[in-house]
Amino acid sequence: MNQEKSLLHRRVPRFPLPKEKIKFFLEESEKIFAVRDLSLGGLSISLLEHGESLLFVPNEMYKAELKINERPILLELSVVRISAWAVGFAIENLAEADREHFVEFLDPIQIGRSLRSVDSKVAPELVGEGISRWYHGDIGTDIFFWNDARGGVERALFCMGDEFWEWTQNEAPRTGTLERLEKEQAKFHYHGMPEMRLKQRVSMILANADVLDYRLVNFLKELNR
């Protein structure tokens, strides 16, 4: 049974998280480890010191605290594999609210890595003529760029389901909702103030968008602060 569970969890996409830390509540102490990767089904940690693998026992349950976007989540973890320098865990009994928070955190990572270039002539009616570059990714995400006469970016538009983030040379980043019309047209409804949630989502997508030039990514992330 445990072996089947381990194999099942390995089929869930996992994403590297080089900056994340997790705190384990051990019998007589607390210890912090670096998170190697994370998915809805499990996570793995890196071991830095010889013998740290002895702290964990196969199939045993452990409690740990992981901060996701500064929100601490208490996890129940069962050990599914151990090596000299890493331990893999299955996440057990995850509360629905915590699961939704995980999805919100992981989706932008998945989207950023799924982005692929699309011929901008395929359906320019979606947002108008003159698109210079178009990238499509998972979960119905599209990113469009327009260039000025000198080849610099003059407009960037992220469409994420029925929400969007937009920047132009004449406007600071704005967010809003999309109203889908007939014939692939869309009407933009701007928020009074940019939504921080959407801004953070865009920044995370950018941070994981390997298909985009790093200079463009840094430029847009700086604008989005």
Coordinates of N, CA and C in Angstrom, one line a residue:
M1 N 0.8 -1.2 0.0 CA 0.0 0.0 0.0 C 0.9 1.3 0.0
N2 N 1.9 1.3 0.9 CA 2.7 2.4 0.9 C 3.5 2.6 -0.3
Q3 N 3.9 1.5 -1.0 CA 4.6 1.6 -2.2 C 3.8 2.2 -3.3
E4 N 2.5 1.7 -3.4 CA 1.5 2.3 -4.3 C 1.3 3.8 -4.1
K5 N 1.2 4.2 -2.9 CA 1.1 5.6 -2.6 C 2.3 6.4 -3.1
S6 N 3.5 5.9 -2.8 CA 4.7 6.6 -3.3 C 4.7 6.7 -4.8
L7 N 4.4 5.7 -5.5 CA 4.4 5.8 -7.0 C 3.4 6.7 -7.5
L8 N 2.2 6.8 -6.8 CA 1.2 7.7 -7.2 C 1.6 9.1 -7.1
H9 N 2.2 9.4 -5.9 CA 2.7 10.8 -5.7 C 3.8 11.2 -6.6
R10 N 4.6 10.3 -7.1 CA 5.6 10.6 -8.0 C 5.1 11.1 -9.4
R11 N 3.9 10.7 -9.7 CA 3.3 11.1 -11.0 C 2.8 12.5 -10.9
V12 N 2.7 13.1 -9.7 CA 2.2 14.5 -9.6 C 3.4 15.4 -9.9
P13 N 3.2 16.4 -10.8 CA 4.3 17.3 -11.1 C 4.9 18.0 -9.9
R14 N 6.2 18.0 -9.8 CA 6.9 18.6 -8.7 C 7.7 19.8 -9.2
F15 N 7.8 20.8 -8.4 CA 8.5 22.0 -8.8 C 9.6 22.4 -7.9
P16 N 10.8 22.6 -8.4 CA 11.9 23.0 -7.5 C 11.6 24.3 -6.8
L17 N 12.0 24.4 -5.5 CA 11.8 25.6 -4.7 C 13.1 25.9 -4.0
P18 N 14.1 26.5 -4.6 CA 15.4 26.6 -4.0 C 15.5 27.6 -2.8
K19 N 14.5 28.4 -2.6 CA 14.6 29.4 -1.6 C 13.7 29.1 -0.4
E20 N 12.8 28.0 -0.5 CA 11.9 27.7 0.6 C 12.5 26.9 1.7
K21 N 12.0 27.1 2.9 CA 12.5 26.4 4.1 C 11.3 25.7 4.7
I22 N 11.6 24.6 5.4 CA 10.5 23.9 6.2 C 11.0 23.6 7.5
K23 N 10.2 23.8 8.6 CA 10.6 23.5 9.9 C 9.9 22.2 10.4
F24 N 10.7 21.2 10.8 CA 10.2 20.0 11.4 C 10.2 20.0 12.9
F25 N 9.1 19.4 13.4 CA 9.0 19.3 14.9 C 9.3 17.9 15.3
L26 N 10.6 17.7 15.6 CA 11.0 16.4 16.0 C 10.8 16.1 17.5
E27 N 11.1 14.9 18.0 CA 10.8 14.5 19.3 C 11.3 15.5 20.4
E28 N 12.6 15.9 20.2 CA 13.2 16.7 21.3 C 13.7 18.0 20.7
S29 N 13.4 18.4 19.5 CA 13.9 19.6 18.9 C 13.1 20.0 17.7
E30 N 13.5 21.2 17.2 CA 13.0 21.6 15.9 C 14.1 21.8 15.0
K31 N 14.0 21.5 13.7 CA 15.1 21.6 12.8 C 14.5 22.1 11.4
I32 N 15.3 23.0 10.8 CA 14.9 23.6 9.5 C 15.7 23.0 8.4
F33 N 15.0 22.7 7.3 CA 15.6 22.1 6.1 C 15.2 22.9 4.9
A34 N 16.0 22.8 3.8 CA 15.7 23.4 2.6 C 14.8 22.5 1.8
V35 N 13.7 23.1 1.2 CA 12.8 22.3 0.3 C 13.4 22.2 -1.1
R36 N 13.5 20.9 -1.5 CA 14.0 20.7 -2.9 C 12.9 20.9 -3.9
D37 N 11.7 20.3 -3.7 CA 10.6 20.4 -4.6 C 9.3 20.2 -3.8
L38 N 8.2 20.6 -4.5 CA 6.9 20.6 -3.8 C 5.8 20.3 -4.9
S39 N 4.9 19.5 -4.5 CA 3.7 19.3 -5.3 C 2.5 19.2 -4.4
L40 N 1.3 19.0 -4.9 CA 0.1 18.8 -4.1 C 0.2 17.5 -3.3
G41 N 0.9 16.5 -3.9 CA 1.0 15.2 -3.2 C 2.1 15.0 -2.3
G42 N 3.2 15.8 -2.4 CA 4.3 15.6 -1.5 C 5.4 16.7 -1.7
L43 N 6.5 16.4 -1.0 CA 7.7 17.3 -1.1 C 8.9 16.5 -0.7
S44 N 10.1 17.1 -1.0 CA 11.3 16.5 -0.6 C 12.2 17.6 0.0
I45 N 13.1 17.2 0.9 CA 14.0 18.2 1.5 C 15.5 17.8 1.2
S46 N 16.4 18.7 1.3 CA 17.8 18.5 1.2 C 18.4 18.3 2.6
L47 N 19.4 17.3 2.6 CA 20.1 17.1 3.9 C 21.5 17.6 3.7
L48 N 22.0 18.4 4.6 CA 23.3 19.1 4.4 C 24.4 18.4 5.3
E49 N 24.0 17.8 6.4 CA 25.0 17.2 7.3 C 24.9 15.7 7.2
H50 N 26.1 15.1 7.4 CA 26.1 13.6 7.4 C 25.4 13.1 8.6
G51 N 24.5 12.1 8.3 CA 23.8 11.5 9.4 C 22.4 12.0 9.6
E52 N 22.0 13.1 9.0 CA 20.7 13.7 9.1 C 19.6 12.8 8.7
S53 N 19.9 11.9 7.8 CA 18.9 10.9 7.3 C 18.4 10.0 8.4
L54 N 19.2 9.9 9.5 CA 18.8 9.0 10.6 C 17.7 9.6 11.4
L55 N 17.4 10.9 11.2 CA 16.3 11.6 11.9 C 15.0 11.1 11.4
F56 N 14.9 10.4 10.3 CA 13.7 10.1 9.6 C 13.6 8.5 9.4
V57 N 12.4 8.0 9.6 CA 12.2 6.6 9.5 C 11.1 6.3 8.4
P58 N 11.4 5.4 7.5 CA 10.4 5.1 6.5 C 9.0 4.8 7.0
N59 N 8.0 5.4 6.4 CA 6.6 5.2 6.7 C 6.1 5.9 8.0
E60 N 7.0 6.5 8.7 CA 6.7 7.2 9.9 C 6.1 8.6 9.5
M61 N 5.2 9.1 10.5 CA 4.6 10.4 10.3 C 5.3 11.5 11.0
Y62 N 5.4 12.7 10.4 CA 6.1 13.8 11.0 C 5.2 15.1 10.8
K63 N 5.4 16.0 11.8 CA 4.7 17.3 11.6 C 5.7 18.4 11.3
A64 N 5.4 19.3 10.4 CA 6.3 20.3 9.9 C 5.5 21.5 9.5
E65 N 6.2 22.6 9.5 CA 5.6 23.9 9.1 C 6.2 24.5 7.9
L66 N 5.5 24.8 6.9 CA 6.0 25.3 5.7 C 5.2 26.7 5.4
K67 N 6.0 27.7 5.1 CA 5.4 29.0 4.8 C 5.2 29.1 3.3
I68 N 4.0 29.4 2.9 CA 3.7 29.6 1.5 C 3.2 31.0 1.3
N69 N 4.0 31.9 0.7 CA 3.6 33.3 0.5 C 3.4 33.9 1.9
E70 N 4.3 33.6 2.8 CA 4.3 34.1 4.2 C 3.2 33.5 5.1
R71 N 2.4 32.7 4.6 CA 1.4 32.0 5.4 C 1.9 30.7 5.9
P72 N 2.0 30.5 7.2 CA 2.4 29.2 7.7 C 1.4 28.1 7.6
I73 N 1.7 26.9 7.1 CA 0.8 25.8 7.0 C 1.4 24.6 7.7
L74 N 0.6 24.1 8.6 CA 1.1 22.9 9.4 C 0.8 21.6 8.6
L75 N 1.8 20.8 8.4 CA 1.7 19.7 7.5 C 1.9 18.4 8.3
E76 N 1.2 17.3 7.9 CA 1.4 16.0 8.3 C 2.1 15.2 7.2
L77 N 3.3 14.7 7.4 CA 4.1 14.2 6.3 C 4.5 12.7 6.7
S78 N 4.4 11.8 5.7 CA 4.9 10.5 5.9 C 6.1 10.2 5.0
V79 N 7.1 9.6 5.5 CA 8.3 9.4 4.7 C 8.1 8.3 3.7
V80 N 8.4 8.6 2.4 CA 8.3 7.6 1.3 C 9.6 7.2 0.8
R81 N 10.7 8.0 0.9 CA 12.0 7.5 0.5 C 13.1 8.3 1.2
I82 N 14.2 7.7 1.4 CA 15.3 8.3 2.1 C 16.6 8.0 1.3
S83 N 17.5 9.0 1.2 CA 18.8 8.8 0.6 C 19.8 9.5 1.6
A84 N 21.1 9.4 1.2 CA 22.0 10.1 2.1 C 21.9 11.6 2.2
W85 N 21.3 12.2 1.1 CA 21.3 13.7 1.0 C 19.9 14.2 0.7
A86 N 18.8 13.4 0.8 CA 17.5 13.9 0.6 C 16.5 12.9 1.2
V87 N 15.3 13.5 1.6 CA 14.2 12.7 2.1 C 12.9 13.2 1.4
G88 N 12.1 12.2 0.9 CA 10.9 12.5 0.2 C 9.7 12.1 1.1
F89 N 8.7 13.0 1.1 CA 7.5 12.8 1.9 C 6.2 12.9 1.1
A90 N 5.2 12.2 1.6 CA 3.8 12.3 1.1 C 3.1 13.2 2.0
I91 N 2.3 14.2 1.5 CA 1.5 15.1 2.3 C 0.2 14.4 2.7
E92 N -0.1 14.3 4.0 CA -1.3 13.6 4.4 C -2.3 14.5 5.0
N93 N -3.6 14.3 4.8 CA -4.7 15.0 5.5 C -4.6 16.5 5.3
L94 N -4.3 16.9 4.1 CA -4.2 18.4 3.9 C -5.6 19.0 3.9
A95 N -5.8 20.0 4.7 CA -7.1 20.7 4.8 C -7.4 21.4 3.5
E96 N -8.7 21.5 3.2 CA -9.1 22.1 1.9 C -8.6 23.5 1.7
A97 N -8.7 24.3 2.7 CA -8.2 25.7 2.6 C -6.7 25.7 2.3
D98 N -6.0 24.8 3.0 CA -4.5 24.7 2.7 C -4.2 24.2 1.3
R99 N -5.0 23.3 0.8 CA -4.9 22.8 -0.5 C -5.1 23.9 -1.6
E100 N -6.1 24.7 -1.3 CA -6.4 25.8 -2.3 C -5.2 26.8 -2.3
H101 N -4.6 27.0 -1.1 CA -3.5 27.9 -1.0 C -2.3 27.3 -1.8
F102 N -2.1 26.0 -1.7 CA -1.0 25.3 -2.4 C -1.3 25.5 -3.9
V103 N -2.5 25.3 -4.4 CA -2.8 25.4 -5.8 C -2.5 26.8 -6.3
E104 N -2.9 27.8 -5.5 CA -2.7 29.2 -5.9 C -1.2 29.5 -6.0
F105 N -0.4 28.8 -5.1 CA 1.0 29.0 -5.1 C 1.7 28.3 -6.3
L106 N 1.3 27.1 -6.5 CA 1.9 26.2 -7.5 C 1.5 26.5 -9.0
D107 N 0.3 27.0 -9.2 CA -0.2 27.2 -10.5 C 0.7 28.2 -11.3
P108 N 1.1 29.3 -10.7 CA 2.0 30.2 -11.5 C 3.3 29.6 -11.9
I109 N 3.8 28.7 -11.1 CA 5.1 28.0 -11.4 C 4.8 27.0 -12.6
Q110 N 3.7 26.3 -12.5 CA 3.4 25.4 -13.7 C 3.2 26.2 -14.9
I111 N 2.4 27.3 -14.8 CA 2.2 28.2 -16.0 C 3.4 28.7 -16.6
G112 N 4.3 29.3 -15.8 CA 5.6 29.8 -16.3 C 6.4 28.8 -17.1
R113 N 6.4 27.6 -16.6 CA 7.2 26.6 -17.3 C 6.5 26.0 -18.5
S114 N 5.2 26.2 -18.6 CA 4.5 25.7 -19.7 C 4.4 26.6 -20.9
L115 N 4.8 27.9 -20.7 CA 4.6 28.9 -21.8 C 5.4 28.5 -23.0
R116 N 4.7 28.6 -24.2 CA 5.3 28.4 -25.5 C 4.9 29.4 -26.5
S117 N 5.8 29.7 -27.4 CA 5.6 30.8 -28.4 C 4.5 30.3 -29.3
V118 N 3.6 31.3 -29.7 CA 2.5 31.0 -30.7 C 2.6 32.0 -31.8
D119 N 2.3 31.6 -33.0 CA 2.3 32.6 -34.1 C 1.2 33.6 -33.8
S120 N 1.6 34.9 -33.7 CA 0.7 35.9 -33.3 C -0.4 36.2 -34.4
K121 N -0.2 35.6 -35.6 CA -1.2 35.8 -36.6 C -2.4 34.8 -36.6
V122 N -2.3 33.9 -35.6 CA -3.3 32.8 -35.5 C -4.7 33.4 -35.2
A123 N -4.7 34.3 -34.2 CA -6.0 34.8 -33.7 C -5.8 36.2 -33.2
P124 N -5.4 37.2 -34.0 CA -5.2 38.5 -33.5 C -6.5 39.2 -33.0
E125 N -7.6 38.7 -33.4 CA -8.9 39.3 -33.0 C -9.1 39.3 -31.5
L126 N -8.4 38.4 -30.8 CA -8.6 38.3 -29.4 C -8.3 39.6 -28.7
V127 N -7.3 40.3 -29.0 CA -6.9 41.6 -28.3 C -6.6 42.7 -29.3
G128 N -6.8 42.5 -30.6 CA -6.5 43.5 -31.6 C -5.3 43.2 -32.4
E129 N -5.1 44.0 -33.4 CA -4.0 43.8 -34.4 C -2.7 44.3 -33.8
G130 N -1.6 43.9 -34.4 CA -0.3 44.5 -34.1 C 0.5 43.8 -33.0
I131 N 0.0 42.6 -32.6 CA 0.8 41.8 -31.6 C 2.1 41.4 -32.2
S132 N 3.2 41.7 -31.4 CA 4.5 41.3 -31.8 C 4.9 39.9 -31.4
R133 N 4.5 39.5 -30.1 CA 4.8 38.2 -29.6 C 3.7 37.7 -28.8
W134 N 3.4 36.4 -28.9 CA 2.3 35.7 -28.1 C 2.8 34.4 -27.5
Y135 N 2.6 34.2 -26.2 CA 3.0 33.0 -25.5 C 1.7 32.4 -24.9
H136 N 1.5 31.1 -25.0 CA 0.4 30.4 -24.4 C 0.9 29.4 -23.4
G137 N 0.2 29.3 -22.3 CA 0.6 28.3 -21.3 C -0.6 27.6 -20.7
D138 N -0.4 26.8 -19.7 CA -1.4 26.0 -19.0 C -2.4 26.9 -18.4
I139 N -3.6 26.3 -18.1 CA -4.7 26.9 -17.3 C -5.2 28.2 -18.0
G140 N -5.2 28.1 -19.3 CA -5.8 29.2 -20.1 C -5.1 30.5 -20.0
T141 N -3.7 30.5 -19.9 CA -3.0 31.7 -19.8 C -2.3 32.1 -21.1
D142 N -2.5 33.4 -21.5 CA -1.8 34.0 -22.7 C -1.1 35.2 -22.3
I143 N 0.1 35.4 -22.9 CA 0.8 36.6 -22.7 C 1.1 37.2 -24.1
F144 N 0.8 38.5 -24.2 CA 1.0 39.2 -25.5 C 1.9 40.4 -25.3
F145 N 2.7 40.7 -26.3 CA 3.6 41.8 -26.3 C 3.4 42.6 -27.6
W146 N 3.5 43.9 -27.4 CA 3.5 44.8 -28.6 C 4.8 45.6 -28.5
N147 N 5.5 45.7 -29.7 CA 6.7 46.5 -29.8 C 6.5 47.9 -30.4
D148 N 7.3 48.8 -30.0 CA 7.3 50.1 -30.6 C 8.1 50.2 -31.9
A149 N 8.2 51.3 -32.5 CA 8.9 51.4 -33.8 C 10.4 51.1 -33.7
R150 N 11.0 51.2 -32.5 CA 12.4 50.9 -32.3 C 12.6 49.4 -31.8
G151 N 11.6 48.7 -31.6 CA 11.7 47.3 -31.2 C 11.6 47.1 -29.7
G152 N 11.4 48.1 -29.0 CA 11.2 48.0 -27.5 C 9.7 47.7 -27.2
V153 N 9.5 47.1 -26.0 CA 8.2 46.7 -25.6 C 7.4 47.9 -25.2
E154 N 6.2 48.2 -25.8 CA 5.4 49.3 -25.5 C 4.1 48.9 -24.7
R155 N 3.8 47.6 -24.8 CA 2.6 47.1 -24.1 C 2.8 45.6 -23.8
A156 N 2.4 45.2 -22.6 CA 2.4 43.8 -22.2 C 1.1 43.4 -21.6
L157 N 0.5 42.3 -21.9 CA -0.8 41.9 -21.5 C -0.8 40.4 -21.1
F158 N -1.1 40.1 -19.8 CA -1.3 38.8 -19.3 C -2.8 38.5 -19.2
C159 N -3.3 37.5 -19.9 CA -4.7 37.1 -19.7 C -4.7 35.7 -19.0
M160 N -5.4 35.7 -17.9 CA -5.4 34.5 -17.0 C -6.8 34.1 -16.7
G161 N -7.4 33.3 -17.5 CA -8.8 33.0 -17.4 C -9.6 34.2 -17.7
D162 N -10.4 34.7 -16.7 CA -11.2 35.9 -16.8 C -10.6 37.1 -16.1
E163 N -9.3 37.0 -15.9 CA -8.6 38.2 -15.2 C -7.4 38.6 -16.1
F164 N -6.9 39.8 -15.9 CA -5.8 40.2 -16.7 C -4.9 41.2 -15.9
W165 N -3.7 41.3 -16.4 CA -2.7 42.3 -15.9 C -2.1 43.0 -17.2
E166 N -2.0 44.3 -17.1 CA -1.6 45.0 -18.3 C -0.6 46.1 -18.0
W167 N 0.4 46.3 -18.8 CA 1.3 47.5 -18.7 C 1.4 48.1 -20.0
T168 N 1.5 49.4 -20.1 CA 1.8 50.2 -21.3 C 2.8 51.2 -21.0
Q169 N 3.5 51.8 -22.0 CA 4.4 52.8 -21.8 C 3.8 54.1 -21.1
N170 N 2.5 54.3 -21.3 CA 1.9 55.5 -20.7 C 1.1 55.2 -19.4
E171 N 1.1 53.9 -19.0 CA 0.3 53.6 -17.8 C 1.2 52.6 -16.9
A172 N 1.0 52.8 -15.5 CA 1.6 51.8 -14.6 C 0.8 50.5 -14.7
P173 N 1.3 49.4 -14.3 CA 0.6 48.2 -14.4 C -0.8 48.3 -13.8
R174 N -1.8 47.7 -14.5 CA -3.2 47.7 -14.1 C -3.7 46.3 -14.1
T175 N -4.7 46.0 -13.4 CA -5.4 44.7 -13.4 C -6.9 44.8 -13.6
G176 N -7.5 43.7 -13.9 CA -9.0 43.8 -14.1 C -9.6 42.5 -14.5
T177 N -10.8 42.5 -15.0 CA -11.5 41.3 -15.4 C -11.8 41.4 -16.9
L178 N -11.9 40.3 -17.6 CA -12.2 40.2 -19.0 C -13.7 39.8 -19.2
E179 N -14.3 40.5 -20.0 CA -15.7 40.1 -20.5 C -15.6 39.5 -21.9
R180 N -15.8 38.2 -22.0 CA -15.7 37.6 -23.3 C -16.9 37.9 -24.2
L181 N -16.6 38.4 -25.4 CA -17.7 38.8 -26.3 C -17.7 37.9 -27.5
E182 N -18.5 38.1 -28.5 CA -18.6 37.3 -29.7 C -17.4 37.5 -30.6
K183 N -17.1 36.5 -31.4 CA -16.1 36.6 -32.4 C -14.7 36.9 -31.8
E184 N -14.4 36.2 -30.7 CA -13.1 36.3 -30.0 C -12.8 37.6 -29.5
Q185 N -13.8 38.5 -29.3 CA -13.5 39.8 -28.8 C -13.6 39.8 -27.3
A186 N -13.0 40.8 -26.6 CA -13.0 40.8 -25.1 C -13.1 42.3 -24.7
K187 N -13.8 42.5 -23.7 CA -13.9 43.9 -23.1 C -13.2 43.9 -21.8
F188 N -12.4 44.9 -21.6 CA -11.5 45.0 -20.4 C -12.2 45.9 -19.3
H189 N -12.4 45.4 -18.1 CA -12.9 46.1 -17.0 C -11.8 46.3 -16.0
Y190 N -11.3 47.5 -15.8 CA -10.2 47.7 -15.0 C -10.6 47.9 -13.5
H191 N -9.8 47.4 -12.6 CA -10.0 47.6 -11.2 C -9.6 49.0 -10.8
G192 N -10.2 49.6 -9.8 CA -9.9 50.9 -9.3 C -8.5 51.0 -8.9
M193 N -8.0 50.0 -8.2 CA -6.6 49.9 -7.9 C -6.1 48.5 -8.3
P194 N -4.8 48.3 -8.7 CA -4.3 47.0 -9.0 C -4.4 46.0 -7.9
E195 N -4.9 44.8 -8.2 CA -5.0 43.8 -7.2 C -3.7 43.2 -6.9
M196 N -3.2 43.2 -5.6 CA -1.9 42.6 -5.2 C -1.9 41.2 -5.6
R197 N -3.0 40.4 -5.4 CA -3.0 39.0 -5.7 C -2.6 38.7 -7.2
L198 N -3.2 39.5 -8.1 CA -2.8 39.3 -9.5 C -1.4 39.8 -9.8
K199 N -1.0 40.8 -9.2 CA 0.4 41.3 -9.4 C 1.4 40.2 -8.9
Q200 N 1.1 39.6 -7.8 CA 2.0 38.5 -7.3 C 2.0 37.3 -8.2
R201 N 0.8 37.0 -8.7 CA 0.7 35.9 -9.6 C 1.5 36.1 -10.9
V202 N 1.5 37.3 -11.4 CA 2.2 37.6 -12.6 C 3.7 37.6 -12.4
S203 N 4.1 38.1 -11.2 CA 5.6 38.0 -10.9 C 6.1 36.6 -10.7
M204 N 5.3 35.7 -10.2 CA 5.7 34.3 -10.1 C 5.7 33.6 -11.4
I205 N 4.8 33.9 -12.3 CA 4.8 33.4 -13.7 C 6.1 33.8 -14.4
L206 N 6.4 35.1 -14.2 CA 7.6 35.7 -14.9 C 8.8 35.0 -14.3
A207 N 8.9 34.8 -13.0 CA 10.1 34.2 -12.4 C 10.3 32.7 -12.9
N208 N 9.3 32.1 -13.5 CA 9.4 30.7 -13.9 C 9.3 30.6 -15.4
A209 N 9.2 31.7 -16.1 CA 9.0 31.7 -17.6 C 10.4 31.7 -18.3
D210 N 10.9 30.5 -18.4 CA 12.2 30.3 -19.1 C 12.2 30.7 -20.5
V211 N 11.0 30.7 -21.2 CA 10.9 31.0 -22.6 C 11.1 32.5 -22.9
L212 N 11.0 33.3 -21.8 CA 11.1 34.7 -22.0 C 12.6 35.2 -21.7
D213 N 13.0 36.2 -22.5 CA 14.4 36.7 -22.3 C 14.5 37.3 -20.8
Y214 N 15.6 37.0 -20.1 CA 15.7 37.3 -18.7 C 15.7 38.8 -18.5
R215 N 16.1 39.6 -19.6 CA 16.1 41.1 -19.4 C 14.7 41.6 -19.4
L216 N 13.8 41.0 -20.3 CA 12.4 41.4 -20.3 C 11.8 41.0 -19.0
V217 N 12.1 39.8 -18.5 CA 11.5 39.3 -17.2 C 11.9 40.3 -16.1
N218 N 13.1 40.7 -16.0 CA 13.6 41.6 -14.9 C 12.9 42.9 -15.1
F219 N 12.8 43.4 -16.3 CA 12.1 44.7 -16.6 C 10.7 44.7 -16.1
L220 N 9.9 43.7 -16.4 CA 8.5 43.6 -16.0 C 8.4 43.4 -14.5
K221 N 9.2 42.5 -14.0 CA 9.1 42.3 -12.5 C 9.4 43.6 -11.7
E222 N 10.3 44.4 -12.2 CA 10.7 45.7 -11.6 C 9.5 46.6 -11.7
L223 N 8.8 46.6 -12.8 CA 7.6 47.5 -13.0 C 6.5 47.1 -12.1
N224 N 6.4 45.8 -11.8 CA 5.3 45.2 -11.0 C 5.5 45.3 -9.5
R225 N 6.6 45.9 -9.1 CA 6.8 45.9 -7.6 C 5.7 46.8 -6.9

